[in-house]
């Protein structure tokens, strides 16, 4: 393989990463703020507040089931522009939503549009990343998602608490609209069909792709449950604890992700997912426990750093694992299932943790949320032990 084919930072890769960053910033600006807006302005109940997050996630999941098939048939440009148009329409609709019912309808519409666009960008990125640098490449690409998950809520909460709801929606619309000119450039520079790499990993050939994707999907689902609690209830937790600068959690979280993401991809390429998933789970547990006991803004700093180190290292590892588990033409399916398991975890986490908070408090809720990363760790260790036992028996029989 020549040196030029090993280049990672091509114009296409950079453009795709920027597009993904803006797409997820547009999402995260509203994902963390609309629950608080629904409670304060529309007098939504705790259950209705959880639906603001969960209905969006379920509609995005349904949308990706269609999008994965469209990606296999070369319809990625259509997915990008149609998805952006639907998302922008939904953002405009938020402004005129005078009831919680109307707001929930537009959240479902936004989920449909977001599901389309969010399937296209990571699949296109995995096509232009050299195979031998897939972990590193998806680590950098995934940095755009994780940074958006930290910067988006910070920007969104600052706009909502400052200029107000209208400015929040305007900022969200601008982030999504900026993708359009870059999308047109990608449509002209990249072929409409799938870019087939020179080789297919042996592990990705032959068997049912859904079976190979089941374990990383389950782990990603468990990882995302606690994140659903952060997105849906962190602003309300700040009110409960009288923390005026609760949004700083996302800022400190972003710092941790910036530090760990460039390293995590290289660690994955060299040592595999276990080197990231095991310590990452423990960092998540520590971050949630520290958050639940934080009583000052300074107390948010170690909590956010721990959570950022864990989430920022585990998420790209799981996405790369899924991409490498399927044939190249099935990468749309892999990315769709990765994002669906993430959104499903956020949705279920928002509902379950919201119910816990209703009967206890948001602090207690975050302590209960550590059960998800602990279960993730237990499942993964059990699988590792089982696999090693089978290899040992096979070696003895051989």
Tab-separated table of N, CA, C and O in Angstrom, residues 22-95:
chain	number	residue	atom	x	y	z
A	22	UNK	N	-20.999	20.027	13.357
A	22	UNK	CA	-22.101	20.992	13.319
A	22	UNK	C	-23.447	20.304	13.499
A	22	UNK	O	-24.343	20.835	14.163
A	23	UNK	N	-23.598	19.122	12.911
A	23	UNK	CA	-24.859	18.391	13.039
A	23	UNK	C	-25.147	18.055	14.495
A	23	UNK	O	-26.263	18.268	14.992
A	24	UNK	N	-24.133	17.550	15.203
A	24	UNK	CA	-24.348	17.152	16.589
A	24	UNK	C	-24.399	18.351	17.539
A	24	UNK	O	-25.040	18.283	18.584
A	25	UNK	N	-23.737	19.447	17.188
A	25	UNK	CA	-23.900	20.660	17.985
A	25	UNK	C	-25.344	21.139	17.902
A	25	UNK	O	-25.961	21.517	18.907
A	26	UNK	N	-25.913	21.116	16.675
A	26	UNK	CA	-27.312	21.489	16.515
A	26	UNK	C	-28.235	20.612	17.340
A	26	UNK	O	-29.222	21.090	17.918
A	27	UNK	N	-27.917	19.326	17.405
A	27	UNK	CA	-28.717	18.414	18.227
A	27	UNK	C	-28.560	18.718	19.709
A	27	UNK	O	-29.536	18.881	20.441
A	28	UNK	N	-27.306	18.796	20.170
A	28	UNK	CA	-27.038	18.896	21.595
A	28	UNK	C	-27.472	20.236	22.180
A	28	UNK	O	-27.770	20.319	23.381
A	29	UNK	N	-27.521	21.277	21.378
A	29	UNK	CA	-27.985	22.573	21.873
A	29	UNK	C	-29.434	22.507	22.347
A	29	UNK	O	-29.839	23.225	23.265
A	30	UNK	N	-30.216	21.634	21.727
A	30	UNK	CA	-31.622	21.508	22.125
A	30	UNK	C	-31.870	20.289	23.007
A	30	UNK	O	-32.811	20.285	23.801
A	31	UNK	N	-31.030	19.282	22.899
A	31	UNK	CA	-31.270	18.049	23.653
A	31	UNK	C	-31.187	18.284	25.159
A	31	UNK	O	-31.924	17.675	25.933
A	32	UNK	N	-30.294	19.182	25.559
A	32	UNK	CA	-30.126	19.443	26.989
A	32	UNK	C	-30.984	20.596	27.490
A	32	UNK	O	-31.155	20.754	28.707
A	33	UNK	N	-31.517	21.412	26.592
A	33	UNK	CA	-32.245	22.620	27.000
A	33	UNK	C	-33.763	22.477	26.893
A	33	UNK	O	-34.500	23.055	27.701
A	34	UNK	N	-34.250	21.733	25.910
A	34	UNK	CA	-35.698	21.615	25.736
A	34	UNK	C	-36.408	20.982	26.935
A	34	UNK	O	-37.539	21.387	27.246
A	35	UNK	N	-35.806	19.986	27.623
A	35	UNK	CA	-36.487	19.489	28.829
A	35	UNK	C	-36.713	20.580	29.874
A	35	UNK	O	-37.799	20.680	30.460
A	36	UNK	N	-35.686	21.424	30.113
A	36	UNK	CA	-35.841	22.512	31.079
A	36	UNK	C	-36.854	23.535	30.588
A	36	UNK	O	-37.659	24.058	31.367
A	37	UNK	N	-36.827	23.834	29.273
A	37	UNK	CA	-37.800	24.778	28.700
A	37	UNK	C	-39.220	24.234	28.816
A	37	UNK	O	-40.158	24.971	29.157
A	38	UNK	N	-39.380	22.939	28.552
A	38	UNK	CA	-40.713	22.332	28.621
A	38	UNK	C	-41.276	22.405	30.035
A	38	UNK	O	-42.469	22.641	30.224
A	39	UNK	N	-40.417	22.215	31.029
A	39	UNK	CA	-40.890	22.267	32.412
A	39	UNK	C	-41.251	23.687	32.841
A	39	UNK	O	-42.284	23.920	33.472
A	40	UNK	N	-40.400	24.661	32.471
A	40	UNK	CA	-40.610	26.023	32.958
A	40	UNK	C	-41.646	26.790	32.146
A	40	UNK	O	-42.495	27.483	32.714
A	41	UNK	N	-41.616	26.659	30.820
A	41	UNK	CA	-42.497	27.459	29.970
A	41	UNK	C	-43.809	26.759	29.639
A	41	UNK	O	-44.847	27.421	29.507
A	42	UNK	N	-43.776	25.428	29.500
A	42	UNK	CA	-44.979	24.687	29.108
A	42	UNK	C	-45.549	23.875	30.267
A	42	UNK	O	-46.520	23.144	30.071
A	43	UNK	N	-44.935	23.994	31.454
A	43	UNK	CA	-45.419	23.339	32.681
A	43	UNK	C	-45.572	21.822	32.503
A	43	UNK	O	-46.553	21.219	32.922
A	44	UNK	N	-44.564	21.228	31.869
A	44	UNK	CA	-44.573	19.783	31.628
A	44	UNK	C	-44.286	19.029	32.921
A	44	UNK	O	-43.523	19.492	33.778
A	45	UNK	N	-44.882	17.842	33.053
A	45	UNK	CA	-44.608	16.970	34.188
A	45	UNK	C	-43.277	16.260	33.984
A	45	UNK	O	-42.667	16.340	32.914
A	46	UNK	N	-42.833	15.527	35.010
A	46	UNK	CA	-41.567	14.797	34.903
A	46	UNK	C	-41.608	13.768	33.779
A	46	UNK	O	-40.634	13.582	33.046
A	47	UNK	N	-42.751	13.105	33.629
A	47	UNK	CA	-42.893	12.117	32.557
A	47	UNK	C	-42.840	12.802	31.197
A	47	UNK	O	-42.179	12.321	30.264
A	48	UNK	N	-43.517	13.925	31.060
A	48	UNK	CA	-43.501	14.654	29.787
A	48	UNK	C	-42.106	15.190	29.479
A	48	UNK	O	-41.690	15.222	28.315
A	49	UNK	N	-41.388	15.625	30.515
A	49	UNK	CA	-40.015	16.086	30.309
A	49	UNK	C	-39.156	14.959	29.748
A	49	UNK	O	-38.358	15.162	28.824
A	50	UNK	N	-39.301	13.746	30.268
A	50	UNK	CA	-38.525	12.618	29.767
A	50	UNK	C	-38.905	12.276	28.325
A	50	UNK	O	-38.062	11.824	27.541
A	51	UNK	N	-40.165	12.514	27.947
A	51	UNK	CA	-40.603	12.247	26.573
A	51	UNK	C	-39.945	13.187	25.570
A	51	UNK	O	-39.783	12.831	24.398
A	52	UNK	N	-39.565	14.393	25.999
A	52	UNK	CA	-38.885	15.329	25.101
A	52	UNK	C	-37.613	14.699	24.553
A	52	UNK	O	-37.266	14.874	23.384
A	53	UNK	N	-36.916	13.934	25.389
A	53	UNK	CA	-35.698	13.250	24.950
A	53	UNK	C	-35.993	11.908	24.303
A	53	UNK	O	-35.460	11.585	23.234
A	54	UNK	N	-36.878	11.131	24.918
A	54	UNK	CA	-37.072	9.752	24.468
A	54	UNK	C	-37.803	9.673	23.126
A	54	UNK	O	-37.450	8.843	22.276
A	55	UNK	N	-38.806	10.521	22.878
A	55	UNK	CA	-39.521	10.471	21.601
A	55	UNK	C	-38.623	10.878	20.444
A	55	UNK	O	-38.723	10.329	19.344
A	56	UNK	N	-37.732	11.857	20.690
A	56	UNK	CA	-36.747	12.200	19.666
A	56	UNK	C	-35.893	10.987	19.332
A	56	UNK	O	-35.661	10.662	18.166
A	57	UNK	N	-35.418	10.306	20.363
A	57	UNK	CA	-34.531	9.166	20.146
A	57	UNK	C	-35.229	8.042	19.397
A	57	UNK	O	-34.662	7.449	18.469
A	58	UNK	N	-36.469	7.734	19.770
A	58	UNK	CA	-37.191	6.649	19.108
A	58	UNK	C	-37.463	6.972	17.635
A	58	UNK	O	-37.389	6.097	16.768
A	59	UNK	N	-37.780	8.227	17.329
A	59	UNK	CA	-38.024	8.597	15.934
A	59	UNK	C	-36.730	8.557	15.120
A	59	UNK	O	-36.734	8.179	13.946
A	60	UNK	N	-35.597	8.927	15.741
A	60	UNK	CA	-34.304	8.827	15.052
A	60	UNK	C	-33.958	7.373	14.771
A	60	UNK	O	-33.429	7.041	13.692
A	61	UNK	N	-34.246	6.484	15.713
A	61	UNK	CA	-33.998	5.053	15.523
A	61	UNK	C	-34.803	4.523	14.343
A	61	UNK	O	-34.282	3.806	13.471
A	62	UNK	N	-36.093	4.870	14.292
A	62	UNK	CA	-36.947	4.411	13.191
A	62	UNK	C	-36.441	4.946	11.856
A	62	UNK	O	-36.439	4.240	10.841
A	63	UNK	N	-35.992	6.198	11.845
A	63	UNK	CA	-35.498	6.802	10.618
A	63	UNK	C	-34.251	6.095	10.104
A	63	UNK	O	-34.077	5.906	8.894
A	64	UNK	N	-33.371	5.668	11.008
A	64	UNK	CA	-32.122	5.030	10.580
A	64	UNK	C	-32.346	3.643	9.989
A	64	UNK	O	-31.506	3.164	9.220
A	65	UNK	N	-33.436	2.997	10.344
A	65	UNK	CA	-33.732	1.700	9.735
A	65	UNK	C	-33.909	1.848	8.228
A	65	UNK	O	-33.477	0.995	7.445
A	66	UNK	N	-34.530	2.938	7.819
A	66	UNK	CA	-34.658	3.249	6.396
A	66	UNK	C	-33.334	3.748	5.831
A	66	UNK	O	-32.940	3.394	4.710
A	67	UNK	N	-32.633	4.568	6.600
A	67	UNK	CA	-31.419	5.208	6.103
A	67	UNK	C	-30.320	4.202	5.788
A	67	UNK	O	-29.571	4.368	4.823
A	68	UNK	N	-30.194	3.147	6.605
A	68	UNK	CA	-29.152	2.146	6.365
A	68	UNK	C	-29.351	1.468	5.014
A	68	UNK	O	-28.386	1.232	4.274
A	69	UNK	N	-30.597	1.165	4.671
A	69	UNK	CA	-30.879	0.559	3.367
A	69	UNK	C	-30.559	1.535	2.239
A	69	UNK	O	-30.014	1.158	1.195
A	70	UNK	N	-30.924	2.803	2.435
A	70	UNK	CA	-30.652	3.812	1.413
A	70	UNK	C	-29.156	3.992	1.203
A	70	UNK	O	-28.704	4.217	0.079
A	71	UNK	N	-28.365	3.887	2.276
A	71	UNK	CA	-26.919	4.012	2.142
A	71	UNK	C	-26.343	2.889	1.286
A	71	UNK	O	-25.445	3.112	0.470
A	72	UNK	N	-26.841	1.673	1.449
A	72	UNK	CA	-26.350	0.546	0.662
A	72	UNK	C	-26.644	0.731	-0.818
A	72	UNK	O	-25.917	0.220	-1.674
A	73	UNK	N	-27.711	1.481	-1.136
A	73	UNK	CA	-28.089	1.714	-2.532
A	73	UNK	C	-27.505	3.009	-3.086
A	73	UNK	O	-27.864	3.424	-4.188
A	74	UNK	N	-26.621	3.676	-2.314
A	74	UNK	CA	-25.957	4.874	-2.814
A	74	UNK	C	-26.763	6.145	-2.659
A	74	UNK	O	-26.520	7.110	-3.391
A	75	UNK	N	-27.689	6.195	-1.718
A	75	UNK	CA	-28.534	7.386	-1.574
A	75	UNK	C	-28.092	8.324	-0.479
A	75	UNK	O	-28.916	9.012	0.125
A	76	UNK	N	-26.784	8.410	-0.233
A	76	UNK	CA	-26.333	9.200	0.907
A	76	UNK	C	-26.517	10.701	0.714
A	76	UNK	O	-26.789	11.417	1.688
A	77	UNK	N	-26.352	11.217	-0.503
A	77	UNK	CA	-26.551	12.649	-0.725
A	77	UNK	C	-27.994	13.057	-0.449
A	77	UNK	O	-28.256	14.105	0.139
A	78	UNK	N	-28.933	12.214	-0.867
A	78	UNK	CA	-30.348	12.479	-0.591
A	78	UNK	C	-30.605	12.489	0.907
A	78	UNK	O	-31.341	13.349	1.413
A	79	UNK	N	-29.997	11.539	1.630
A	79	UNK	CA	-30.189	11.481	3.077
A	79	UNK	C	-29.698	12.755	3.757
A	79	UNK	O	-30.342	13.273	4.671
A	80	UNK	N	-28.559	13.269	3.312
A	80	UNK	CA	-27.987	14.469	3.939
A	80	UNK	C	-28.912	15.666	3.774
A	80	UNK	O	-29.291	16.333	4.747
A	81	UNK	N	-29.306	15.940	2.532
A	81	UNK	CA	-30.058	17.172	2.274
A	81	UNK	C	-31.502	17.069	2.727
A	81	UNK	O	-32.070	18.037	3.254
A	82	UNK	N	-32.122	15.911	2.562
A	82	UNK	CA	-33.483	15.738	3.051
A	82	UNK	C	-33.504	15.781	4.578
A	82	UNK	O	-34.388	16.404	5.187
A	83	UNK	N	-32.530	15.131	5.199
A	83	UNK	CA	-32.452	15.132	6.657
A	83	UNK	C	-32.253	16.535	7.217
A	83	UNK	O	-32.887	16.918	8.211
A	84	UNK	N	-31.383	17.334	6.579
A	84	UNK	CA	-31.156	18.699	7.044
A	84	UNK	C	-32.399	19.562	6.863
A	84	UNK	O	-32.729	20.393	7.724
A	85	UNK	N	-33.095	19.385	5.740
A	85	UNK	CA	-34.310	20.171	5.495
A	85	UNK	C	-35.383	19.873	6.536
A	85	UNK	O	-36.036	20.785	7.066
A	86	UNK	N	-35.563	18.601	6.855
A	86	UNK	CA	-36.553	18.217	7.863
A	86	UNK	C	-36.153	18.752	9.236
A	86	UNK	O	-36.990	19.266	9.994
A	87	UNK	N	-34.865	18.647	9.575
A	87	UNK	CA	-34.392	19.118	10.879
A	87	UNK	C	-34.580	20.620	11.038
A	87	UNK	O	-35.018	21.105	12.091
A	88	UNK	N	-34.260	21.382	9.996
A	88	UNK	CA	-34.428	22.839	10.058
A	88	UNK	C	-35.899	23.215	10.193
A	88	UNK	O	-36.241	24.163	10.914
A	89	UNK	N	-36.772	22.479	9.513
A	89	UNK	CA	-38.213	22.743	9.643
A	89	UNK	C	-38.688	22.506	11.071
A	89	UNK	O	-39.505	23.266	11.607
A	90	UNK	N	-38.176	21.448	11.690
A	90	UNK	CA	-38.567	21.143	13.066
A	90	UNK	C	-38.081	22.209	14.038
A	90	UNK	O	-38.804	22.602	14.966
A	91	UNK	N	-36.853	22.704	13.830
A	91	UNK	CA	-36.323	23.761	14.701
A	91	UNK	C	-37.190	25.013	14.614
A	91	UNK	O	-37.489	25.653	15.635
A	92	UNK	N	-37.622	25.361	13.407
A	92	UNK	CA	-38.529	26.502	13.250
A	92	UNK	C	-39.851	26.247	13.966
A	92	UNK	O	-40.443	27.153	14.568
A	93	UNK	N	-40.301	24.991	13.933
A	93	UNK	CA	-41.556	24.649	14.588
A	93	UNK	C	-41.510	24.774	16.101
A	93	UNK	O	-42.534	25.069	16.738
A	94	UNK	N	-40.312	24.581	16.705
A	94	UNK	CA	-40.198	24.719	18.155
A	94	UNK	C	-40.662	26.099	18.626
A	94	UNK	O	-41.250	26.244	19.695
A	95	UNK	N	-40.343	27.111	17.814
A	95	UNK	CA	-40.639	28.491	18.215
A	95	UNK	C	-42.141	28.723	18.354
A	95	UNK	O	-42.583	29.531	19.176
